Each structure stands twice: as C-alpha cells, then as structure tokens.
C-alpha cells in the first residue's frame, strides 16, 4: 500500500524582484516520515519552508495538505480555508521566537487557548510536553532565564501543543553552540522515533543521515538531488552534491 502524502508541492515558484529563489520545486512528504533539506546558504531552503507555511507568498505552483489545495496554479485558497490549513502544521524557527514577556507555560499554551480549547486541558498537555522536552519545573520561568537549547525546546513544545500533523524546522540548531545543539537534536530524534512527520532544514549532516527517510539537496533554487540518505551521502549522483558534501568530510 502506498504511503499517504500529508504534503505535496508541485512546480513551486518564488522570486524576490528579479531574483528567482525557488524554481519549479516539487516534493512530497509522507505521513510519519522525516525529510531533511540540505544545501548551501542562499539555496532557497528557508524560503521553501516559508512558502509551505504561507509566511511567504509563492508566485506559482501547487501546495496540497492531505490532498486539499492550499495553493493551486499560483492562486491561494480563501482566507478561512488557509486558517484551517495553518492548524495542520507547526513551525520551529532558528532563533526561537518566543514571547519574552510570557512565561514558558503561556508561550506553550497560548495558541491552543486562543483557538478555543479548554484552558485546563491545554495546561495539562503543556505540562506533559515540557516534561517530554526535559523542562519539568520550568513552566513559570521566562525565556531570558533559559539557555538557548532550553528556549528551542520550549519552541518545539509550543509547536506540538497545537497537535500538528507535520512539523517544520528551519535550521533549529544554527543559533546554538555544539553542546546545546545536541539537546535539541535529541528531542527531534525522539519525535522521529514516535513517527512525527517532519521537514527539517539543517546543516547537521550526521543527524540528517541518521534520522531522515529522505534527504533533499538544494542549490540555486532547485532540487539538485534527493533520495535515501545513505545514497545521497555515500553515493551522490550529482557533482554539485559531491562538492557540497566534501566540505563536511574534513
């Protein structure tokens, strides 16, 4: 039986003025899979995530969640429908983007409460998520009292609090030193073991190799190569991929 695609992107285009950032990007994400997106700076990886989550407006192509069009031939679904699509995914940014004046618990629970969920139920879920993130007892702390790794784990808990079907990570460890990077990658590995559907833009090659079901290598706004992580890392078919990976072999 074929795996079910939770996200399908077809012929996605995005330009900023005369600069083409995404050029005919097509990919699918199957439920329960982890897709790692790798590539040099400026290759369009973050823009791809921002288009997939409607933070940037694509110029053309299709975006489908569970077979339903959020974008069709460059035309977006009505605003109310897009709002419903937004509840299907969570996004974790490289610089955490926590509300500094909210406690850890309020950062985690505010969105579900605003969506009309019962405050006590959401609080219970928040406590469970913080425990899962190794942040038990931190619910009343404020972001400035936490390390970068702890802040990023709060951001992951916040994304999970909405019970998304798919999680997007945009370079989740790029703002962290190596020790704190390990904390965050451990959490993402745990989510992968639990079959959370994820798309991870990352420069952590050993992580991408170990955790991904599929690796996508982007350069110059196009997908140069994609496939099984062992194939992409151990036997890349494209010279551009080989050049990029050589940097990480040192």
PDB file of C-alpha atoms in Angstrom:
ATOM      1  CA  UNK A   1       0.000   0.000   0.000  1.00  0.00           C
ATOM      2  CA  UNK A   2       1.376   3.443  -0.964  1.00  0.00           C
ATOM      3  CA  UNK A   3       2.304   5.780   1.848  1.00  0.00           C
ATOM      4  CA  UNK A   4      -0.064   8.679   2.360  1.00  0.00           C
ATOM      5  CA  UNK A   5       1.273  12.098   1.386  1.00  0.00           C
ATOM      6  CA  UNK A   6       0.494  14.705   4.011  1.00  0.00           C
ATOM      7  CA  UNK A   7       2.132  17.485   1.962  1.00  0.00           C
ATOM      8  CA  UNK A   8       2.559  17.742  -1.796  1.00  0.00           C
ATOM      9  CA  UNK A   9       4.342  20.628  -3.504  1.00  0.00           C
ATOM     10  CA  UNK A  10       4.314  20.861  -7.287  1.00  0.00           C
ATOM     11  CA  UNK A  11       6.229  23.241  -9.552  1.00  0.00           C
ATOM     12  CA  UNK A  12       6.582  25.855  -6.791  1.00  0.00           C
ATOM     13  CA  UNK A  13       7.990  29.206  -7.931  1.00  0.00           C
ATOM     14  CA  UNK A  14       9.165  32.178  -5.882  1.00  0.00           C
ATOM     15  CA  UNK A  15      11.087  35.295  -6.856  1.00  0.00           C
ATOM     16  CA  UNK A  16      12.075  38.417  -4.987  1.00  0.00           C
ATOM     17  CA  UNK A  17      12.081  41.171  -7.618  1.00  0.00           C
ATOM     18  CA  UNK A  18      14.352  39.823 -10.383  1.00  0.00           C
ATOM     19  CA  UNK A  19      15.969  37.148  -8.176  1.00  0.00           C
ATOM     20  CA  UNK A  20      14.496  33.661  -8.631  1.00  0.00           C
ATOM     21  CA  UNK A  21      14.722  31.888  -5.257  1.00  0.00           C
ATOM     22  CA  UNK A  22      12.615  28.789  -5.972  1.00  0.00           C
ATOM     23  CA  UNK A  23      12.420  27.328  -9.452  1.00  0.00           C
ATOM     24  CA  UNK A  24       9.995  24.505 -10.228  1.00  0.00           C
ATOM     25  CA  UNK A  25      10.255  22.805  -6.806  1.00  0.00           C
ATOM     26  CA  UNK A  26       8.275  19.555  -6.466  1.00  0.00           C
ATOM     27  CA  UNK A  27       8.294  17.218  -3.480  1.00  0.00           C
ATOM     28  CA  UNK A  28       6.024  15.123  -1.300  1.00  0.00           C
ATOM     29  CA  UNK A  29       6.127  14.321   2.398  1.00  0.00           C
ATOM     30  CA  UNK A  30       4.615  11.016   3.504  1.00  0.00           C
ATOM     31  CA  UNK A  31       2.960  10.663   6.888  1.00  0.00           C
ATOM     32  CA  UNK A  32       5.408   9.548   9.578  1.00  0.00           C
ATOM     33  CA  UNK A  33       8.485  10.395   7.516  1.00  0.00           C
ATOM     34  CA  UNK A  34      11.363  12.763   8.239  1.00  0.00           C
ATOM     35  CA  UNK A  35      12.620  14.781   5.270  1.00  0.00           C
ATOM     36  CA  UNK A  36      15.908  16.660   5.694  1.00  0.00           C
ATOM     37  CA  UNK A  37      16.622  19.572   3.371  1.00  0.00           C
ATOM     38  CA  UNK A  38      20.320  20.378   2.982  1.00  0.00           C
ATOM     39  CA  UNK A  39      22.297  22.759   0.804  1.00  0.00           C
ATOM     40  CA  UNK A  40      24.459  25.871   0.796  1.00  0.00           C
ATOM     41  CA  UNK A  41      23.319  29.241   2.108  1.00  0.00           C
ATOM     42  CA  UNK A  42      21.079  31.026  -0.364  1.00  0.00           C
ATOM     43  CA  UNK A  43      19.853  27.829  -1.997  1.00  0.00           C
ATOM     44  CA  UNK A  44      16.196  28.537  -1.156  1.00  0.00           C
ATOM     45  CA  UNK A  45      15.754  26.068   1.732  1.00  0.00           C
ATOM     46  CA  UNK A  46      14.225  28.530   4.212  1.00  0.00           C
ATOM     47  CA  UNK A  47      12.108  30.161   1.507  1.00  0.00           C
ATOM     48  CA  UNK A  48      10.717  26.722   0.654  1.00  0.00           C
ATOM     49  CA  UNK A  49       9.620  26.262   4.281  1.00  0.00           C
ATOM     50  CA  UNK A  50       8.219  29.787   4.441  1.00  0.00           C
ATOM     51  CA  UNK A  51       6.161  29.175   1.296  1.00  0.00           C
ATOM     52  CA  UNK A  52       4.944  25.806   2.588  1.00  0.00           C
ATOM     53  CA  UNK A  53       3.714  27.532   5.768  1.00  0.00           C
ATOM     54  CA  UNK A  54       2.287  30.632   3.998  1.00  0.00           C
ATOM     55  CA  UNK A  55       4.786  33.042   5.572  1.00  0.00           C
ATOM     56  CA  UNK A  56       5.859  33.893   2.021  1.00  0.00           C
ATOM     57  CA  UNK A  57       3.525  34.191  -0.953  1.00  0.00           C
ATOM     58  CA  UNK A  58       4.510  31.834  -3.756  1.00  0.00           C
ATOM     59  CA  UNK A  59       4.340  33.097  -7.345  1.00  0.00           C
ATOM     60  CA  UNK A  60       3.170  29.835  -8.880  1.00  0.00           C
ATOM     61  CA  UNK A  61       2.634  26.126  -8.404  1.00  0.00           C
ATOM     62  CA  UNK A  62       0.539  23.979  -6.084  1.00  0.00           C
ATOM     63  CA  UNK A  63       0.618  23.252  -2.342  1.00  0.00           C
ATOM     64  CA  UNK A  64      -1.645  20.484  -1.050  1.00  0.00           C
ATOM     65  CA  UNK A  65      -2.185  19.297   2.513  1.00  0.00           C
ATOM     66  CA  UNK A  66      -3.852  15.874   2.696  1.00  0.00           C
ATOM     67  CA  UNK A  67      -4.798  16.205  -0.957  1.00  0.00           C
ATOM     68  CA  UNK A  68      -6.565  19.552  -0.487  1.00  0.00           C
ATOM     69  CA  UNK A  69      -5.317  22.612  -2.337  1.00  0.00           C
ATOM     70  CA  UNK A  70      -3.959  25.480  -0.268  1.00  0.00           C
ATOM     71  CA  UNK A  71      -2.385  26.867  -3.469  1.00  0.00           C
ATOM     72  CA  UNK A  72      -3.497  25.900  -6.962  1.00  0.00           C
ATOM     73  CA  UNK A  73      -1.770  27.240 -10.070  1.00  0.00           C
ATOM     74  CA  UNK A  74      -0.476  30.163  -8.020  1.00  0.00           C
ATOM     75  CA  UNK A  75      -3.889  31.046  -6.544  1.00  0.00           C
ATOM     76  CA  UNK A  76      -4.418  30.653  -2.797  1.00  0.00           C
ATOM     77  CA  UNK A  77      -7.491  29.180  -1.139  1.00  0.00           C
ATOM     78  CA  UNK A  78      -9.795  31.667   0.644  1.00  0.00           C
ATOM     79  CA  UNK A  79      -8.503  33.131   3.908  1.00  0.00           C
ATOM     80  CA  UNK A  80     -10.770  30.991   6.121  1.00  0.00           C
ATOM     81  CA  UNK A  81      -9.505  27.816   4.447  1.00  0.00           C
ATOM     82  CA  UNK A  82      -5.885  28.910   4.819  1.00  0.00           C
ATOM     83  CA  UNK A  83      -6.539  29.435   8.548  1.00  0.00           C
ATOM     84  CA  UNK A  84      -7.682  25.815   8.779  1.00  0.00           C
ATOM     85  CA  UNK A  85      -4.590  24.634   6.896  1.00  0.00           C
ATOM     86  CA  UNK A  86      -2.413  26.537   9.377  1.00  0.00           C
ATOM     87  CA  UNK A  87      -3.687  24.371  12.245  1.00  0.00           C
ATOM     88  CA  UNK A  88      -2.231  21.304  10.479  1.00  0.00           C
ATOM     89  CA  UNK A  89       1.418  22.288  10.865  1.00  0.00           C
ATOM     90  CA  UNK A  90       3.858  23.701  13.390  1.00  0.00           C
ATOM     91  CA  UNK A  91       6.984  25.713  12.613  1.00  0.00           C
ATOM     92  CA  UNK A  92      10.146  25.960  14.718  1.00  0.00           C
ATOM     93  CA  UNK A  93      12.464  28.828  13.813  1.00  0.00           C
ATOM     94  CA  UNK A  94      16.235  29.049  14.184  1.00  0.00           C
ATOM     95  CA  UNK A  95      16.002  31.965  16.639  1.00  0.00           C
ATOM     96  CA  UNK A  96      13.224  30.502  18.850  1.00  0.00           C
ATOM     97  CA  UNK A  97      10.787  33.460  18.501  1.00  0.00           C
ATOM     98  CA  UNK A  98       9.337  33.012  21.986  1.00  0.00           C
ATOM     99  CA  UNK A  99       7.297  35.825  23.524  1.00  0.00           C
ATOM    100  CA  UNK A 100       9.762  37.345  26.032  1.00  0.00           C
ATOM    101  CA  UNK A 101       7.035  38.725  28.325  1.00  0.00           C
ATOM    102  CA  UNK A 102       5.219  35.351  28.564  1.00  0.00           C
ATOM    103  CA  UNK A 103       6.163  32.563  30.939  1.00  0.00           C
ATOM    104  CA  UNK A 104       7.255  29.237  29.458  1.00  0.00           C
ATOM    105  CA  UNK A 105       3.785  27.795  30.114  1.00  0.00           C
ATOM    106  CA  UNK A 106       1.992  30.726  28.500  1.00  0.00           C
ATOM    107  CA  UNK A 107       4.283  30.510  25.455  1.00  0.00           C
ATOM    108  CA  UNK A 108       3.339  26.841  25.077  1.00  0.00           C
ATOM    109  CA  UNK A 109      -0.407  27.101  25.760  1.00  0.00           C
ATOM    110  CA  UNK A 110      -1.495  30.492  24.408  1.00  0.00           C
ATOM    111  CA  UNK A 111      -2.236  29.418  20.824  1.00  0.00           C
ATOM    112  CA  UNK A 112      -4.482  26.414  21.643  1.00  0.00           C
ATOM    113  CA  UNK A 113      -6.410  28.526  24.179  1.00  0.00           C
ATOM    114  CA  UNK A 114      -6.895  31.274  21.582  1.00  0.00           C
ATOM    115  CA  UNK A 115      -8.223  28.568  19.241  1.00  0.00           C
ATOM    116  CA  UNK A 116     -10.950  27.834  21.786  1.00  0.00           C
ATOM    117  CA  UNK A 117      -9.542  24.797  23.594  1.00  0.00           C
ATOM    118  CA  UNK A 118     -10.227  24.309  27.296  1.00  0.00           C
ATOM    119  CA  UNK A 119      -7.576  26.124  29.339  1.00  0.00           C
ATOM    120  CA  UNK A 120      -7.149  23.347  31.925  1.00  0.00           C
ATOM    121  CA  UNK A 121      -6.838  20.617  29.287  1.00  0.00           C
ATOM    122  CA  UNK A 122      -4.279  22.697  27.423  1.00  0.00           C
ATOM    123  CA  UNK A 123      -2.332  23.291  30.641  1.00  0.00           C
ATOM    124  CA  UNK A 124      -2.195  19.529  31.297  1.00  0.00           C
ATOM    125  CA  UNK A 125      -0.946  18.990  27.757  1.00  0.00           C
ATOM    126  CA  UNK A 126       1.617  21.772  28.271  1.00  0.00           C
ATOM    127  CA  UNK A 127       2.949  20.127  31.424  1.00  0.00           C
ATOM    128  CA  UNK A 128       3.281  16.786  29.606  1.00  0.00           C
ATOM    129  CA  UNK A 129       5.101  18.416  26.701  1.00  0.00           C
ATOM    130  CA  UNK A 130       7.508  20.295  28.969  1.00  0.00           C
ATOM    131  CA  UNK A 131       8.275  17.053  30.787  1.00  0.00           C
ATOM    132  CA  UNK A 132       8.898  15.365  27.431  1.00  0.00           C
ATOM    133  CA  UNK A 133      11.269  18.206  26.481  1.00  0.00           C
ATOM    134  CA  UNK A 134      13.222  17.800  29.735  1.00  0.00           C
ATOM    135  CA  UNK A 135      11.856  21.099  31.077  1.00  0.00           C
ATOM    136  CA  UNK A 136       9.873  19.893  34.056  1.00  0.00           C
ATOM    137  CA  UNK A 137       9.665  22.645  36.686  1.00  0.00           C
ATOM    138  CA  UNK A 138      10.405  25.424  34.173  1.00  0.00           C
ATOM    139  CA  UNK A 139       6.782  26.329  33.450  1.00  0.00           C
ATOM    140  CA  UNK A 140       6.915  29.616  35.397  1.00  0.00           C
ATOM    141  CA  UNK A 141      10.322  30.691  34.067  1.00  0.00           C
ATOM    142  CA  UNK A 142      10.707  33.365  31.395  1.00  0.00           C
ATOM    143  CA  UNK A 143      12.708  32.949  28.185  1.00  0.00           C
ATOM    144  CA  UNK A 144      15.594  35.164  29.375  1.00  0.00           C
ATOM    145  CA  UNK A 145      16.140  32.766  32.291  1.00  0.00           C
ATOM    146  CA  UNK A 146      16.739  29.813  29.944  1.00  0.00           C
ATOM    147  CA  UNK A 147      19.675  28.665  27.829  1.00  0.00           C
ATOM    148  CA  UNK A 148      19.330  28.745  24.050  1.00  0.00           C
ATOM    149  CA  UNK A 149      18.813  24.992  23.984  1.00  0.00           C
ATOM    150  CA  UNK A 150      16.050  25.236  26.592  1.00  0.00           C
ATOM    151  CA  UNK A 151      14.390  28.058  24.650  1.00  0.00           C
ATOM    152  CA  UNK A 152      14.419  25.982  21.477  1.00  0.00           C
ATOM    153  CA  UNK A 153      12.871  23.046  23.338  1.00  0.00           C
ATOM    154  CA  UNK A 154      10.128  25.390  24.593  1.00  0.00           C
ATOM    155  CA  UNK A 155       9.591  26.431  20.972  1.00  0.00           C
ATOM    156  CA  UNK A 156       9.217  22.761  19.977  1.00  0.00           C
ATOM    157  CA  UNK A 157       6.750  22.197  22.833  1.00  0.00           C
ATOM    158  CA  UNK A 158       4.800  25.260  21.678  1.00  0.00           C
ATOM    159  CA  UNK A 159       4.601  23.875  18.137  1.00  0.00           C
ATOM    160  CA  UNK A 160       3.486  20.452  19.429  1.00  0.00           C
ATOM    161  CA  UNK A 161       0.830  21.989  21.692  1.00  0.00           C
ATOM    162  CA  UNK A 162      -1.331  22.643  18.631  1.00  0.00           C
ATOM    163  CA  UNK A 163      -1.204  18.887  17.859  1.00  0.00           C
ATOM    164  CA  UNK A 164       0.038  19.435  14.296  1.00  0.00           C
ATOM    165  CA  UNK A 165       0.123  16.743  11.638  1.00  0.00           C
ATOM    166  CA  UNK A 166       3.506  17.942  10.384  1.00  0.00           C
ATOM    167  CA  UNK A 167       6.358  19.916  11.967  1.00  0.00           C
ATOM    168  CA  UNK A 168       8.716  22.176  10.032  1.00  0.00           C
ATOM    169  CA  UNK A 169      12.144  23.055  11.453  1.00  0.00           C
ATOM    170  CA  UNK A 170      14.155  25.898   9.915  1.00  0.00           C
ATOM    171  CA  UNK A 171      17.804  25.375  10.949  1.00  0.00           C
ATOM    172  CA  UNK A 172      16.725  24.597  14.548  1.00  0.00           C
ATOM    173  CA  UNK A 173      20.303  24.435  15.886  1.00  0.00           C
ATOM    174  CA  UNK A 174      22.073  27.168  13.917  1.00  0.00           C
ATOM    175  CA  UNK A 175      21.874  29.673  16.799  1.00  0.00           C
ATOM    176  CA  UNK A 176      23.213  27.169  19.365  1.00  0.00           C
ATOM    177  CA  UNK A 177      26.662  26.088  20.468  1.00  0.00           C
ATOM    178  CA  UNK A 178      27.572  22.391  19.974  1.00  0.00           C
ATOM    179  CA  UNK A 179      26.575  21.242  23.482  1.00  0.00           C
ATOM    180  CA  UNK A 180      23.112  22.814  23.241  1.00  0.00           C
ATOM    181  CA  UNK A 181      22.737  21.571  19.659  1.00  0.00           C
ATOM    182  CA  UNK A 182      22.883  18.008  20.998  1.00  0.00           C
ATOM    183  CA  UNK A 183      19.967  18.689  23.388  1.00  0.00           C
ATOM    184  CA  UNK A 184      17.720  19.862  20.568  1.00  0.00           C
ATOM    185  CA  UNK A 185      18.713  17.126  18.098  1.00  0.00           C
ATOM    186  CA  UNK A 186      17.985  14.518  20.783  1.00  0.00           C
ATOM    187  CA  UNK A 187      14.413  15.831  21.042  1.00  0.00           C
ATOM    188  CA  UNK A 188      13.959  15.762  17.254  1.00  0.00           C
ATOM    189  CA  UNK A 189      15.343  12.197  17.127  1.00  0.00           C
ATOM    190  CA  UNK A 190      12.798  11.189  19.784  1.00  0.00           C
ATOM    191  CA  UNK A 191       9.981  12.721  17.725  1.00  0.00           C
ATOM    192  CA  UNK A 192      11.253  10.815  14.673  1.00  0.00           C
ATOM    193  CA  UNK A 193      11.103   7.557  16.639  1.00  0.00           C
ATOM    194  CA  UNK A 194       7.489   8.408  17.510  1.00  0.00           C
ATOM    195  CA  UNK A 195       6.782   8.777  13.760  1.00  0.00           C
ATOM    196  CA  UNK A 196       6.121  12.518  13.860  1.00  0.00           C
ATOM    197  CA  UNK A 197       6.043  13.821  10.295  1.00  0.00           C
ATOM    198  CA  UNK A 198       8.822  16.416   9.952  1.00  0.00           C
ATOM    199  CA  UNK A 199      10.617  18.542   7.386  1.00  0.00           C
ATOM    200  CA  UNK A 200      13.966  19.697   8.761  1.00  0.00           C
ATOM    201  CA  UNK A 201      16.188  22.280   7.094  1.00  0.00           C
ATOM    202  CA  UNK A 202      19.559  21.528   8.657  1.00  0.00           C
ATOM    203  CA  UNK A 203      23.325  21.763   8.297  1.00  0.00           C
ATOM    204  CA  UNK A 204      23.814  18.871  10.758  1.00  0.00           C
ATOM    205  CA  UNK A 205      24.851  16.195   8.264  1.00  0.00           C
ATOM    206  CA  UNK A 206      25.303  13.220  10.658  1.00  0.00           C
ATOM    207  CA  UNK A 207      21.829  13.951  12.045  1.00  0.00           C
ATOM    208  CA  UNK A 208      20.273  14.163   8.572  1.00  0.00           C
ATOM    209  CA  UNK A 209      21.981  10.912   7.576  1.00  0.00           C
ATOM    210  CA  UNK A 210      20.849   9.038  10.699  1.00  0.00           C
ATOM    211  CA  UNK A 211      17.273  10.267  11.154  1.00  0.00           C
ATOM    212  CA  UNK A 212      15.863  11.022   7.684  1.00  0.00           C
ATOM    213  CA  UNK A 213      13.724   8.833   5.487  1.00  0.00           C
ATOM    214  CA  UNK A 214      14.694  11.060   2.571  1.00  0.00           C
ATOM    215  CA  UNK A 215      17.269  13.809   2.012  1.00  0.00           C
ATOM    216  CA  UNK A 216      16.753  16.678  -0.422  1.00  0.00           C
ATOM    217  CA  UNK A 217      19.801  18.628  -1.620  1.00  0.00           C
ATOM    218  CA  UNK A 218      19.008  22.126  -2.902  1.00  0.00           C
ATOM    219  CA  UNK A 219      21.284  24.603  -4.658  1.00  0.00           C
ATOM    220  CA  UNK A 220      20.463  27.694  -6.682  1.00  0.00           C
ATOM    221  CA  UNK A 221      16.733  27.444  -6.025  1.00  0.00           C
ATOM    222  CA  UNK A 222      16.309  23.948  -7.454  1.00  0.00           C
ATOM    223  CA  UNK A 223      16.320  20.410  -6.074  1.00  0.00           C
ATOM    224  CA  UNK A 224      19.598  19.038  -7.409  1.00  0.00           C
ATOM    225  CA  UNK A 225      19.265  15.575  -5.886  1.00  0.00           C
ATOM    226  CA  UNK A 226      17.042  13.682  -3.493  1.00  0.00           C
ATOM    227  CA  UNK A 227      16.846  10.153  -2.226  1.00  0.00           C
ATOM    228  CA  UNK A 228      17.598   7.715   0.549  1.00  0.00           C
ATOM    229  CA  UNK A 229      20.089   9.316   2.994  1.00  0.00           C
ATOM    230  CA  UNK A 230      22.686   6.573   2.523  1.00  0.00           C
ATOM    231  CA  UNK A 231      22.555   7.023  -1.239  1.00  0.00           C
ATOM    232  CA  UNK A 232      22.751  10.846  -1.094  1.00  0.00           C
ATOM    233  CA  UNK A 233      25.584  10.906   1.434  1.00  0.00           C
ATOM    234  CA  UNK A 234      27.575   7.834   0.363  1.00  0.00           C
ATOM    235  CA  UNK A 235      26.981   7.761  -3.382  1.00  0.00           C
ATOM    236  CA  UNK A 236      25.739  11.176  -4.586  1.00  0.00           C
ATOM    237  CA  UNK A 237      24.835  11.161  -8.264  1.00  0.00           C
ATOM    238  CA  UNK A 238      25.365  14.867  -8.956  1.00  0.00           C
ATOM    239  CA  UNK A 239      28.694  16.713  -8.953  1.00  0.00           C
ATOM    240  CA  UNK A 240      27.100  19.695  -7.191  1.00  0.00           C
ATOM    241  CA  UNK A 241      26.057  17.399  -4.322  1.00  0.00           C
ATOM    242  CA  UNK A 242      29.551  15.911  -4.130  1.00  0.00           C
ATOM    243  CA  UNK A 243      31.123  19.389  -3.948  1.00  0.00           C
ATOM    244  CA  UNK A 244      28.814  20.406  -1.108  1.00  0.00           C
ATOM    245  CA  UNK A 245      29.364  17.241   0.945  1.00  0.00           C
ATOM    246  CA  UNK A 246      33.163  17.388   0.585  1.00  0.00           C
ATOM    247  CA  UNK A 247      33.167  20.362   2.950  1.00  0.00           C
ATOM    248  CA  UNK A 248      31.745  18.149   5.710  1.00  0.00           C
ATOM    249  CA  UNK A 249      34.257  15.334   5.233  1.00  0.00           C
ATOM    250  CA  UNK A 250      37.128  17.323   6.691  1.00  0.00           C
TER     251      UNK A 250
END
